[in-house]
Each structure stands twice: as structure tokens, then as C-alpha cells.
């Protein structure tokens, strides 16, 4: 709950947009497969995924990924690929303005 209040009071346009996407009901979110995430990112990107990250496909490069929810298979494949996985709160603490972070829904 504290994270929601912090995001809501943020002055950063990035975090305001991220907060609005994260607040959508779960039934309106589709989920994202690793294959799609791998195709739209490149080595070293920092990505915030607003939907659940699913394990279909494989990750071909290293990323820093923040996501609300991961499937067990996605988490295992990300660790195998050497990706840095963190919570949204950790990403917000490291990057309060959201510069250089790709928002993926």
C-alpha cells in the first residue's frame, strides 16, 4: 500500500503512467511472454512490465526487469539467461525519475 501512495504522489510522468497501468484490473491484462519481451528489447535495457511475465519462449540477452508478477517458468528462464530481476519498488528507489526505463504493457 505504501508503494501505491508513493507512486501516486510522484512528480515523474513516467511513474504516473506506470502507476495508472498497474492499477488496471487483472482481468484486463493479457500477460507477456518472454519471446515478445526478447524481441522488443536489447542487451542492457531496463524494463518495467505492467502485466504478468509468462515463460513461453526464451530470453536471448541480459536485461534488468521489474515486474509485479512472474510465472515460475519465466523466473527460472530469466535467472538462466543472467537477467537482473527486481521488484517495482526497488526500481523506483534506484530510478525515481524513470529515465532510461522502458514501460511495456
PDB file of N, CA and C in Angstrom:
ATOM      1  N   UNK A   1       0.817  -1.183   0.000  1.00  0.00           N
ATOM      2  CA  UNK A   1       0.000   0.000   0.000  1.00  0.00           C
ATOM      3  C   UNK A   1       0.866   1.254   0.000  1.00  0.00           C
ATOM      4  N   UNK A   2       1.982   1.204   0.722  1.00  0.00           N
ATOM      5  CA  UNK A   2       2.880   2.348   0.787  1.00  0.00           C
ATOM      6  C   UNK A   2       3.419   2.678  -0.602  1.00  0.00           C
ATOM      7  N   UNK A   3       3.756   1.628  -1.384  1.00  0.00           N
ATOM      8  CA  UNK A   3       4.275   1.825  -2.737  1.00  0.00           C
ATOM      9  C   UNK A   3       3.253   2.551  -3.604  1.00  0.00           C
ATOM     10  N   UNK A   4       1.984   2.204  -3.479  1.00  0.00           N
ATOM     11  CA  UNK A   4       0.936   2.846  -4.264  1.00  0.00           C
ATOM     12  C   UNK A   4       0.848   4.328  -3.936  1.00  0.00           C
ATOM     13  N   UNK A   5       0.933   4.677  -2.645  1.00  0.00           N
ATOM     14  CA  UNK A   5       0.871   6.081  -2.243  1.00  0.00           C
ATOM     15  C   UNK A   5       2.075   6.848  -2.776  1.00  0.00           C
ATOM     16  N   UNK A   6       3.258   6.247  -2.710  1.00  0.00           N
ATOM     17  CA  UNK A   6       4.461   6.906  -3.214  1.00  0.00           C
ATOM     18  C   UNK A   6       4.356   7.151  -4.711  1.00  0.00           C
ATOM     19  N   UNK A   7       3.895   6.154  -5.462  1.00  0.00           N
ATOM     20  CA  UNK A   7       3.747   6.311  -6.900  1.00  0.00           C
ATOM     21  C   UNK A   7       2.706   7.361  -7.235  1.00  0.00           C
ATOM     22  N   UNK A   8       1.633   7.400  -6.468  1.00  0.00           N
ATOM     23  CA  UNK A   8       0.560   8.349  -6.737  1.00  0.00           C
ATOM     24  C   UNK A   8       1.037   9.783  -6.517  1.00  0.00           C
ATOM     25  N   UNK A   9       1.916   9.999  -5.559  1.00  0.00           N
ATOM     26  CA  UNK A   9       2.403  11.340  -5.247  1.00  0.00           C
ATOM     27  C   UNK A   9       3.648  11.716  -6.037  1.00  0.00           C
ATOM     28  N   UNK A  10       4.067  10.886  -6.957  1.00  0.00           N
ATOM     29  CA  UNK A  10       5.275  11.135  -7.736  1.00  0.00           C
ATOM     30  C   UNK A  10       5.068  12.283  -8.714  1.00  0.00           C
ATOM     31  N   UNK A  11       6.109  13.055  -8.934  1.00  0.00           N
ATOM     32  CA  UNK A  11       6.062  14.148  -9.902  1.00  0.00           C
ATOM     33  C   UNK A  11       6.522  13.692 -11.280  1.00  0.00           C
ATOM     34  N   UNK A  12       7.060  12.487 -11.387  1.00  0.00           N
ATOM     35  CA  UNK A  12       7.579  11.968 -12.641  1.00  0.00           C
ATOM     36  C   UNK A  12       6.441  11.479 -13.528  1.00  0.00           C
ATOM     37  N   UNK A  13       6.427  11.915 -14.779  1.00  0.00           N
ATOM     38  CA  UNK A  13       5.395  11.481 -15.726  1.00  0.00           C
ATOM     39  C   UNK A  13       5.493   9.979 -15.976  1.00  0.00           C
ATOM     40  N   UNK A  14       6.712   9.448 -15.991  1.00  0.00           N
ATOM     41  CA  UNK A  14       6.894   8.008 -16.194  1.00  0.00           C
ATOM     42  C   UNK A  14       6.201   7.211 -15.098  1.00  0.00           C
ATOM     43  N   UNK A  15       6.446   7.565 -13.849  1.00  0.00           N
ATOM     44  CA  UNK A  15       5.874   6.804 -12.743  1.00  0.00           C
ATOM     45  C   UNK A  15       4.373   7.017 -12.627  1.00  0.00           C
ATOM     46  N   UNK A  16       3.870   8.185 -13.024  1.00  0.00           N
ATOM     47  CA  UNK A  16       2.419   8.399 -13.042  1.00  0.00           C
ATOM     48  C   UNK A  16       1.759   7.472 -14.061  1.00  0.00           C
ATOM     49  N   UNK A  17       2.360   7.350 -15.247  1.00  0.00           N
ATOM     50  CA  UNK A  17       1.827   6.460 -16.284  1.00  0.00           C
ATOM     51  C   UNK A  17       1.926   5.000 -15.835  1.00  0.00           C
ATOM     52  N   UNK A  18       3.064   4.635 -15.260  1.00  0.00           N
ATOM     53  CA  UNK A  18       3.244   3.266 -14.776  1.00  0.00           C
ATOM     54  C   UNK A  18       2.213   2.942 -13.696  1.00  0.00           C
ATOM     55  N   UNK A  19       1.983   3.876 -12.797  1.00  0.00           N
ATOM     56  CA  UNK A  19       1.005   3.670 -11.728  1.00  0.00           C
ATOM     57  C   UNK A  19      -0.392   3.452 -12.295  1.00  0.00           C
ATOM     58  N   UNK A  20      -0.762   4.239 -13.304  1.00  0.00           N
ATOM     59  CA  UNK A  20      -2.106   4.080 -13.884  1.00  0.00           C
ATOM     60  C   UNK A  20      -2.254   2.723 -14.575  1.00  0.00           C
ATOM     61  N   UNK A  21      -1.205   2.238 -15.231  1.00  0.00           N
ATOM     62  CA  UNK A  21      -1.270   0.925 -15.876  1.00  0.00           C
ATOM     63  C   UNK A  21      -1.291  -0.212 -14.856  1.00  0.00           C
ATOM     64  N   UNK A  22      -0.551  -0.059 -13.778  1.00  0.00           N
ATOM     65  CA  UNK A  22      -0.507  -1.100 -12.754  1.00  0.00           C
ATOM     66  C   UNK A  22      -1.823  -1.201 -11.977  1.00  0.00           C
ATOM     67  N   UNK A  23      -2.599  -0.123 -11.943  1.00  0.00           N
ATOM     68  CA  UNK A  23      -3.852  -0.117 -11.200  1.00  0.00           C
ATOM     69  C   UNK A  23      -5.022  -0.724 -11.964  1.00  0.00           C
ATOM     70  N   UNK A  24      -4.821  -1.037 -13.244  1.00  0.00           N
ATOM     71  CA  UNK A  24      -5.898  -1.648 -14.019  1.00  0.00           C
ATOM     72  C   UNK A  24      -6.242  -3.012 -13.436  1.00  0.00           C
ATOM     73  N   UNK A  25      -7.489  -3.441 -13.588  1.00  0.00           N
ATOM     74  CA  UNK A  25      -7.866  -4.759 -13.071  1.00  0.00           C
ATOM     75  C   UNK A  25      -7.110  -5.882 -13.777  1.00  0.00           C
ATOM     76  N   UNK A  26      -6.848  -6.938 -13.051  1.00  0.00           N
ATOM     77  CA  UNK A  26      -6.085  -8.064 -13.577  1.00  0.00           C
ATOM     78  C   UNK A  26      -6.770  -8.691 -14.795  1.00  0.00           C
ATOM     79  N   UNK A  27      -8.090  -8.675 -14.819  1.00  0.00           N
ATOM     80  CA  UNK A  27      -8.820  -9.296 -15.930  1.00  0.00           C
ATOM     81  C   UNK A  27      -8.621  -8.544 -17.248  1.00  0.00           C
ATOM     82  N   UNK A  28      -8.193  -7.275 -17.188  1.00  0.00           N
ATOM     83  CA  UNK A  28      -7.970  -6.519 -18.421  1.00  0.00           C
ATOM     84  C   UNK A  28      -6.529  -6.628 -18.920  1.00  0.00           C
ATOM     85  N   UNK A  29      -5.681  -7.330 -18.181  1.00  0.00           N
ATOM     86  CA  UNK A  29      -4.288  -7.515 -18.585  1.00  0.00           C
ATOM     87  C   UNK A  29      -4.133  -8.864 -19.268  1.00  0.00           C
ATOM     88  N   UNK A  30      -3.315  -8.907 -20.313  1.00  0.00           N
ATOM     89  CA  UNK A  30      -3.155 -10.123 -21.103  1.00  0.00           C
ATOM     90  C   UNK A  30      -1.999 -10.998 -20.629  1.00  0.00           C
ATOM     91  N   UNK A  31      -0.982 -10.415 -20.063  1.00  0.00           N
ATOM     92  CA  UNK A  31       0.236 -11.143 -19.760  1.00  0.00           C
ATOM     93  C   UNK A  31       1.219 -10.973 -20.915  1.00  0.00           C
ATOM     94  N   UNK A  32       2.491 -11.210 -20.661  1.00  0.00           N
ATOM     95  CA  UNK A  32       3.509 -11.055 -21.697  1.00  0.00           C
ATOM     96  C   UNK A  32       4.445 -12.246 -21.666  1.00  0.00           C
ATOM     97  N   UNK A  33       4.718 -12.794 -22.832  1.00  0.00           N
ATOM     98  CA  UNK A  33       5.637 -13.919 -22.950  1.00  0.00           C
ATOM     99  C   UNK A  33       7.074 -13.432 -23.089  1.00  0.00           C
ATOM    100  N   UNK A  34       8.016 -14.257 -22.658  1.00  0.00           N
ATOM    101  CA  UNK A  34       9.436 -13.922 -22.775  1.00  0.00           C
ATOM    102  C   UNK A  34       9.850 -13.720 -24.229  1.00  0.00           C
ATOM    103  N   UNK A  35       9.257 -14.462 -25.143  1.00  0.00           N
ATOM    104  CA  UNK A  35       9.626 -14.327 -26.556  1.00  0.00           C
ATOM    105  C   UNK A  35       9.341 -12.914 -27.061  1.00  0.00           C
ATOM    106  N   UNK A  36       8.208 -12.338 -26.676  1.00  0.00           N
ATOM    107  CA  UNK A  36       7.883 -10.972 -27.106  1.00  0.00           C
ATOM    108  C   UNK A  36       8.821  -9.970 -26.440  1.00  0.00           C
ATOM    109  N   UNK A  37       9.061 -10.145 -25.155  1.00  0.00           N
ATOM    110  CA  UNK A  37       9.955  -9.245 -24.436  1.00  0.00           C
ATOM    111  C   UNK A  37      11.357  -9.287 -25.033  1.00  0.00           C
ATOM    112  N   UNK A  38      11.818 -10.465 -25.398  1.00  0.00           N
ATOM    113  CA  UNK A  38      13.138 -10.616 -26.001  1.00  0.00           C
ATOM    114  C   UNK A  38      13.216  -9.922 -27.360  1.00  0.00           C
ATOM    115  N   UNK A  39      12.115  -9.946 -28.110  1.00  0.00           N
ATOM    116  CA  UNK A  39      12.131  -9.350 -29.451  1.00  0.00           C
ATOM    117  C   UNK A  39      12.068  -7.824 -29.434  1.00  0.00           C
ATOM    118  N   UNK A  40      11.512  -7.214 -28.381  1.00  0.00           N
ATOM    119  CA  UNK A  40      11.377  -5.752 -28.372  1.00  0.00           C
ATOM    120  C   UNK A  40      12.444  -5.049 -27.535  1.00  0.00           C
ATOM    121  N   UNK A  41      13.334  -5.813 -26.909  1.00  0.00           N
ATOM    122  CA  UNK A  41      14.393  -5.216 -26.096  1.00  0.00           C
ATOM    123  C   UNK A  41      15.759  -5.579 -26.655  1.00  0.00           C
ATOM    124  N   UNK A  42      16.784  -4.907 -26.112  1.00  0.00           N
ATOM    125  CA  UNK A  42      18.156  -5.235 -26.494  1.00  0.00           C
ATOM    126  C   UNK A  42      18.998  -5.374 -25.226  1.00  0.00           C
ATOM    127  N   UNK A  43      20.201  -5.838 -25.384  1.00  0.00           N
ATOM    128  CA  UNK A  43      21.127  -6.087 -24.276  1.00  0.00           C
ATOM    129  C   UNK A  43      21.262  -4.849 -23.386  1.00  0.00           C
ATOM    130  N   UNK A  44      21.111  -5.044 -22.079  1.00  0.00           N
ATOM    131  CA  UNK A  44      21.340  -3.983 -21.114  1.00  0.00           C
ATOM    132  C   UNK A  44      20.161  -3.066 -20.846  1.00  0.00           C
ATOM    133  N   UNK A  45      19.015  -3.276 -21.496  1.00  0.00           N
ATOM    134  CA  UNK A  45      17.839  -2.439 -21.258  1.00  0.00           C
ATOM    135  C   UNK A  45      17.299  -2.650 -19.849  1.00  0.00           C
ATOM    136  N   UNK A  46      16.617  -1.619 -19.351  1.00  0.00           N
ATOM    137  CA  UNK A  46      15.873  -1.719 -18.104  1.00  0.00           C
ATOM    138  C   UNK A  46      14.402  -1.642 -18.461  1.00  0.00           C
ATOM    139  N   UNK A  47      13.634  -2.625 -18.015  1.00  0.00           N
ATOM    140  CA  UNK A  47      12.251  -2.772 -18.456  1.00  0.00           C
ATOM    141  C   UNK A  47      11.322  -2.895 -17.254  1.00  0.00           C
ATOM    142  N   UNK A  48      10.191  -2.189 -17.317  1.00  0.00           N
ATOM    143  CA  UNK A  48       9.120  -2.349 -16.343  1.00  0.00           C
ATOM    144  C   UNK A  48       7.943  -2.988 -17.061  1.00  0.00           C
ATOM    145  N   UNK A  49       7.587  -4.197 -16.655  1.00  0.00           N
ATOM    146  CA  UNK A  49       6.476  -4.929 -17.269  1.00  0.00           C
ATOM    147  C   UNK A  49       5.255  -4.763 -16.372  1.00  0.00           C
ATOM    148  N   UNK A  50       4.159  -4.238 -16.939  1.00  0.00           N
ATOM    149  CA  UNK A  50       2.965  -3.977 -16.131  1.00  0.00           C
ATOM    150  C   UNK A  50       2.035  -5.176 -16.045  1.00  0.00           C
ATOM    151  N   UNK A  51       2.230  -6.183 -16.876  1.00  0.00           N
ATOM    152  CA  UNK A  51       1.417  -7.403 -16.846  1.00  0.00           C
ATOM    153  C   UNK A  51       2.232  -8.526 -16.212  1.00  0.00           C
ATOM    154  N   UNK A  52       1.616  -9.689 -16.070  1.00  0.00           N
ATOM    155  CA  UNK A  52       2.340 -10.859 -15.578  1.00  0.00           C
ATOM    156  C   UNK A  52       3.287 -11.345 -16.667  1.00  0.00           C
ATOM    157  N   UNK A  53       4.511 -11.678 -16.286  1.00  0.00           N
ATOM    158  CA  UNK A  53       5.500 -12.179 -17.229  1.00  0.00           C
ATOM    159  C   UNK A  53       5.412 -13.700 -17.271  1.00  0.00           C
ATOM    160  N   UNK A  54       5.171 -14.236 -18.476  1.00  0.00           N
ATOM    161  CA  UNK A  54       4.964 -15.668 -18.670  1.00  0.00           C
ATOM    162  C   UNK A  54       6.192 -16.301 -19.314  1.00  0.00           C
ATOM    163  N   UNK A  55       6.365 -17.594 -19.163  1.00  0.00           N
ATOM    164  CA  UNK A  55       7.588 -18.275 -19.561  1.00  0.00           C
ATOM    165  C   UNK A  55       7.618 -18.876 -20.947  1.00  0.00           C
ATOM    166  N   UNK A  56       6.755 -18.478 -21.847  1.00  0.00           N
ATOM    167  CA  UNK A  56       6.780 -19.023 -23.202  1.00  0.00           C
ATOM    168  C   UNK A  56       7.868 -18.326 -24.013  1.00  0.00           C
ATOM    169  N   UNK A  57       8.771 -19.094 -24.589  1.00  0.00           N
ATOM    170  CA  UNK A  57       9.884 -18.532 -25.346  1.00  0.00           C
ATOM    171  C   UNK A  57      11.153 -18.569 -24.526  1.00  0.00           C
ATOM    172  N   UNK A  58      12.170 -17.833 -24.985  1.00  0.00           N
ATOM    173  CA  UNK A  58      13.409 -17.775 -24.223  1.00  0.00           C
ATOM    174  C   UNK A  58      14.017 -16.394 -24.331  1.00  0.00           C
ATOM    175  N   UNK A  59      14.790 -16.040 -23.330  1.00  0.00           N
ATOM    176  CA  UNK A  59      15.458 -14.746 -23.290  1.00  0.00           C
ATOM    177  C   UNK A  59      16.844 -14.930 -23.883  1.00  0.00           C
ATOM    178  N   UNK A  60      17.185 -14.091 -24.854  1.00  0.00           N
ATOM    179  CA  UNK A  60      18.456 -14.239 -25.559  1.00  0.00           C
ATOM    180  C   UNK A  60      19.525 -13.252 -25.105  1.00  0.00           C
ATOM    181  N   UNK A  61      19.169 -12.316 -24.230  1.00  0.00           N
ATOM    182  CA  UNK A  61      20.146 -11.330 -23.762  1.00  0.00           C
ATOM    183  C   UNK A  61      19.824 -10.916 -22.325  1.00  0.00           C
ATOM    184  N   UNK A  62      20.773 -10.212 -21.692  1.00  0.00           N
ATOM    185  CA  UNK A  62      20.617  -9.813 -20.296  1.00  0.00           C
ATOM    186  C   UNK A  62      19.861  -8.491 -20.204  1.00  0.00           C
ATOM    187  N   UNK A  63      18.924  -8.432 -19.261  1.00  0.00           N
ATOM    188  CA  UNK A  63      18.120  -7.242 -19.003  1.00  0.00           C
ATOM    189  C   UNK A  63      18.019  -7.018 -17.503  1.00  0.00           C
ATOM    190  N   UNK A  64      17.565  -5.831 -17.143  1.00  0.00           N
ATOM    191  CA  UNK A  64      17.101  -5.576 -15.793  1.00  0.00           C
ATOM    192  C   UNK A  64      15.591  -5.482 -15.896  1.00  0.00           C
ATOM    193  N   UNK A  65      14.888  -6.354 -15.197  1.00  0.00           N
ATOM    194  CA  UNK A  65      13.437  -6.447 -15.332  1.00  0.00           C
ATOM    195  C   UNK A  65      12.770  -6.226 -13.985  1.00  0.00           C
ATOM    196  N   UNK A  66      11.786  -5.330 -13.974  1.00  0.00           N
ATOM    197  CA  UNK A  66      10.927  -5.145 -12.812  1.00  0.00           C
ATOM    198  C   UNK A  66       9.520  -5.519 -13.234  1.00  0.00           C
ATOM    199  N   UNK A  67       8.888  -6.337 -12.427  1.00  0.00           N
ATOM    200  CA  UNK A  67       7.553  -6.817 -12.771  1.00  0.00           C
ATOM    201  C   UNK A  67       6.789  -7.114 -11.491  1.00  0.00           C
ATOM    202  N   UNK A  68       5.480  -6.937 -11.565  1.00  0.00           N
ATOM    203  CA  UNK A  68       4.636  -7.215 -10.413  1.00  0.00           C
ATOM    204  C   UNK A  68       4.550  -8.708 -10.138  1.00  0.00           C
ATOM    205  N   UNK A  69       4.384  -9.502 -11.213  1.00  0.00           N
ATOM    206  CA  UNK A  69       4.227 -10.950 -11.053  1.00  0.00           C
ATOM    207  C   UNK A  69       4.954 -11.688 -12.170  1.00  0.00           C
ATOM    208  N   UNK A  70       5.564 -12.824 -11.812  1.00  0.00           N
ATOM    209  CA  UNK A  70       6.252 -13.699 -12.757  1.00  0.00           C
ATOM    210  C   UNK A  70       5.670 -15.094 -12.631  1.00  0.00           C
ATOM    211  N   UNK A  71       5.643 -15.840 -13.721  1.00  0.00           N
ATOM    212  CA  UNK A  71       5.344 -17.269 -13.595  1.00  0.00           C
ATOM    213  C   UNK A  71       6.629 -17.957 -13.132  1.00  0.00           C
ATOM    214  N   UNK A  72       6.499 -19.147 -12.602  1.00  0.00           N
ATOM    215  CA  UNK A  72       7.671 -19.883 -12.114  1.00  0.00           C
ATOM    216  C   UNK A  72       8.634 -20.194 -13.251  1.00  0.00           C
ATOM    217  N   UNK A  73       8.096 -20.550 -14.413  1.00  0.00           N
ATOM    218  CA  UNK A  73       8.966 -20.874 -15.550  1.00  0.00           C
ATOM    219  C   UNK A  73       9.683 -19.629 -16.072  1.00  0.00           C
ATOM    220  N   UNK A  74       9.011 -18.482 -16.068  1.00  0.00           N
ATOM    221  CA  UNK A  74       9.650 -17.239 -16.514  1.00  0.00           C
ATOM    222  C   UNK A  74      10.787 -16.859 -15.577  1.00  0.00           C
ATOM    223  N   UNK A  75      10.564 -16.988 -14.297  1.00  0.00           N
ATOM    224  CA  UNK A  75      11.597 -16.670 -13.317  1.00  0.00           C
ATOM    225  C   UNK A  75      12.831 -17.549 -13.511  1.00  0.00           C
ATOM    226  N   UNK A  76      12.623 -18.836 -13.742  1.00  0.00           N
ATOM    227  CA  UNK A  76      13.743 -19.761 -13.951  1.00  0.00           C
ATOM    228  C   UNK A  76      14.503 -19.424 -15.231  1.00  0.00           C
ATOM    229  N   UNK A  77      13.788 -19.110 -16.304  1.00  0.00           N
ATOM    230  CA  UNK A  77      14.440 -18.781 -17.574  1.00  0.00           C
ATOM    231  C   UNK A  77      15.207 -17.463 -17.494  1.00  0.00           C
ATOM    232  N   UNK A  78      14.686 -16.491 -16.748  1.00  0.00           N
ATOM    233  CA  UNK A  78      15.381 -15.214 -16.585  1.00  0.00           C
ATOM    234  C   UNK A  78      16.674 -15.398 -15.797  1.00  0.00           C
ATOM    235  N   UNK A  79      16.629 -16.191 -14.750  1.00  0.00           N
ATOM    236  CA  UNK A  79      17.839 -16.462 -13.967  1.00  0.00           C
ATOM    237  C   UNK A  79      18.873 -17.187 -14.810  1.00  0.00           C
ATOM    238  N   UNK A  80      18.421 -18.115 -15.636  1.00  0.00           N
ATOM    239  CA  UNK A  80      19.321 -18.869 -16.511  1.00  0.00           C
ATOM    240  C   UNK A  80      19.992 -17.950 -17.533  1.00  0.00           C
ATOM    241  N   UNK A  81      19.263 -16.936 -18.013  1.00  0.00           N
ATOM    242  CA  UNK A  81      19.801 -16.003 -19.000  1.00  0.00           C
ATOM    243  C   UNK A  81      20.689 -14.931 -18.365  1.00  0.00           C
ATOM    244  N   UNK A  82      20.702 -14.848 -17.035  1.00  0.00           N
ATOM    245  CA  UNK A  82      21.539 -13.867 -16.349  1.00  0.00           C
ATOM    246  C   UNK A  82      20.900 -12.506 -16.204  1.00  0.00           C
ATOM    247  N   UNK A  83      19.594 -12.440 -16.283  1.00  0.00           N
ATOM    248  CA  UNK A  83      18.879 -11.171 -16.137  1.00  0.00           C
ATOM    249  C   UNK A  83      18.779 -10.789 -14.662  1.00  0.00           C
ATOM    250  N   UNK A  84      18.755  -9.485 -14.416  1.00  0.00           N
ATOM    251  CA  UNK A  84      18.560  -8.980 -13.060  1.00  0.00           C
ATOM    252  C   UNK A  84      17.059  -8.764 -12.868  1.00  0.00           C
ATOM    253  N   UNK A  85      16.481  -9.467 -11.912  1.00  0.00           N
ATOM    254  CA  UNK A  85      15.049  -9.378 -11.635  1.00  0.00           C
ATOM    255  C   UNK A  85      14.866  -8.624 -10.326  1.00  0.00           C
ATOM    256  N   UNK A  86      14.005  -7.605 -10.335  1.00  0.00           N
ATOM    257  CA  UNK A  86      13.769  -6.823  -9.133  1.00  0.00           C
ATOM    258  C   UNK A  86      12.301  -6.426  -9.032  1.00  0.00           C
ATOM    259  N   UNK A  87      11.935  -5.954  -7.859  1.00  0.00           N
ATOM    260  CA  UNK A  87      10.560  -5.509  -7.660  1.00  0.00           C
ATOM    261  C   UNK A  87      10.407  -4.092  -8.220  1.00  0.00           C
ATOM    262  N   UNK A  88       9.174  -3.688  -8.386  1.00  0.00           N
ATOM    263  CA  UNK A  88       8.897  -2.343  -8.889  1.00  0.00           C
ATOM    264  C   UNK A  88       9.360  -1.302  -7.871  1.00  0.00           C
ATOM    265  N   UNK A  89       9.207  -1.595  -6.586  1.00  0.00           N
ATOM    266  CA  UNK A  89       9.650  -0.673  -5.537  1.00  0.00           C
ATOM    267  C   UNK A  89      11.163  -0.461  -5.590  1.00  0.00           C
ATOM    268  N   UNK A  90      11.921  -1.525  -5.844  1.00  0.00           N
ATOM    269  CA  UNK A  90      13.377  -1.399  -5.950  1.00  0.00           C
ATOM    270  C   UNK A  90      13.755  -0.540  -7.148  1.00  0.00           C
ATOM    271  N   UNK A  91      13.092  -0.755  -8.275  1.00  0.00           N
ATOM    272  CA  UNK A  91      13.382   0.033  -9.468  1.00  0.00           C
ATOM    273  C   UNK A  91      13.064   1.500  -9.231  1.00  0.00           C
ATOM    274  N   UNK A  92      11.949   1.769  -8.571  1.00  0.00           N
ATOM    275  CA  UNK A  92      11.555   3.154  -8.314  1.00  0.00           C
ATOM    276  C   UNK A  92      12.554   3.838  -7.380  1.00  0.00           C
ATOM    277  N   UNK A  93      13.075   3.085  -6.417  1.00  0.00           N
ATOM    278  CA  UNK A  93      14.057   3.639  -5.489  1.00  0.00           C
ATOM    279  C   UNK A  93      15.363   3.954  -6.225  1.00  0.00           C
ATOM    280  N   UNK A  94      15.781   3.076  -7.143  1.00  0.00           N
ATOM    281  CA  UNK A  94      17.011   3.277  -7.907  1.00  0.00           C
ATOM    282  C   UNK A  94      16.866   4.372  -8.957  1.00  0.00           C
ATOM    283  N   UNK A  95      15.684   4.518  -9.516  1.00  0.00           N
ATOM    284  CA  UNK A  95      15.466   5.447 -10.617  1.00  0.00           C
ATOM    285  C   UNK A  95      14.175   6.238 -10.383  1.00  0.00           C
ATOM    286  N   UNK A  96      14.212   7.266  -9.512  1.00  0.00           N
ATOM    287  CA  UNK A  96      12.987   7.987  -9.161  1.00  0.00           C
ATOM    288  C   UNK A  96      12.352   8.768 -10.317  1.00  0.00           C
ATOM    289  N   UNK A  97      13.126   9.106 -11.330  1.00  0.00           N
ATOM    290  CA  UNK A  97      12.561   9.841 -12.468  1.00  0.00           C
ATOM    291  C   UNK A  97      12.144   8.925 -13.606  1.00  0.00           C
ATOM    292  N   UNK A  98      12.596   7.694 -13.585  1.00  0.00           N
ATOM    293  CA  UNK A  98      12.227   6.747 -14.632  1.00  0.00           C
ATOM    294  C   UNK A  98      12.999   6.924 -15.925  1.00  0.00           C
ATOM    295  N   UNK A  99      14.134   7.595 -15.888  1.00  0.00           N
ATOM    296  CA  UNK A  99      14.912   7.818 -17.102  1.00  0.00           C
ATOM    297  C   UNK A  99      15.565   6.524 -17.562  1.00  0.00           C
ATOM    298  N   UNK A 100      15.446   6.244 -18.842  1.00  0.00           N
ATOM    299  CA  UNK A 100      16.054   5.060 -19.427  1.00  0.00           C
ATOM    300  C   UNK A 100      15.307   3.767 -19.161  1.00  0.00           C
ATOM    301  N   UNK A 101      14.115   3.846 -18.597  1.00  0.00           N
ATOM    302  CA  UNK A 101      13.327   2.648 -18.306  1.00  0.00           C
ATOM    303  C   UNK A 101      12.249   2.503 -19.377  1.00  0.00           C
ATOM    304  N   UNK A 102      12.155   1.312 -19.949  1.00  0.00           N
ATOM    305  CA  UNK A 102      11.148   1.025 -20.969  1.00  0.00           C
ATOM    306  C   UNK A 102       9.904   0.481 -20.273  1.00  0.00           C
ATOM    307  N   UNK A 103       8.764   1.099 -20.540  1.00  0.00           N
ATOM    308  CA  UNK A 103       7.492   0.661 -19.973  1.00  0.00           C
ATOM    309  C   UNK A 103       6.799  -0.243 -20.978  1.00  0.00           C
ATOM    310  N   UNK A 104       6.576  -1.495 -20.594  1.00  0.00           N
ATOM    311  CA  UNK A 104       5.999  -2.487 -21.500  1.00  0.00           C
ATOM    312  C   UNK A 104       4.699  -2.990 -20.897  1.00  0.00           C
ATOM    313  N   UNK A 105       3.641  -2.977 -21.718  1.00  0.00           N
ATOM    314  CA  UNK A 105       2.356  -3.486 -21.214  1.00  0.00           C
ATOM    315  C   UNK A 105       1.836  -4.599 -22.068  1.00  0.00           C
TER     316      UNK A 105
END
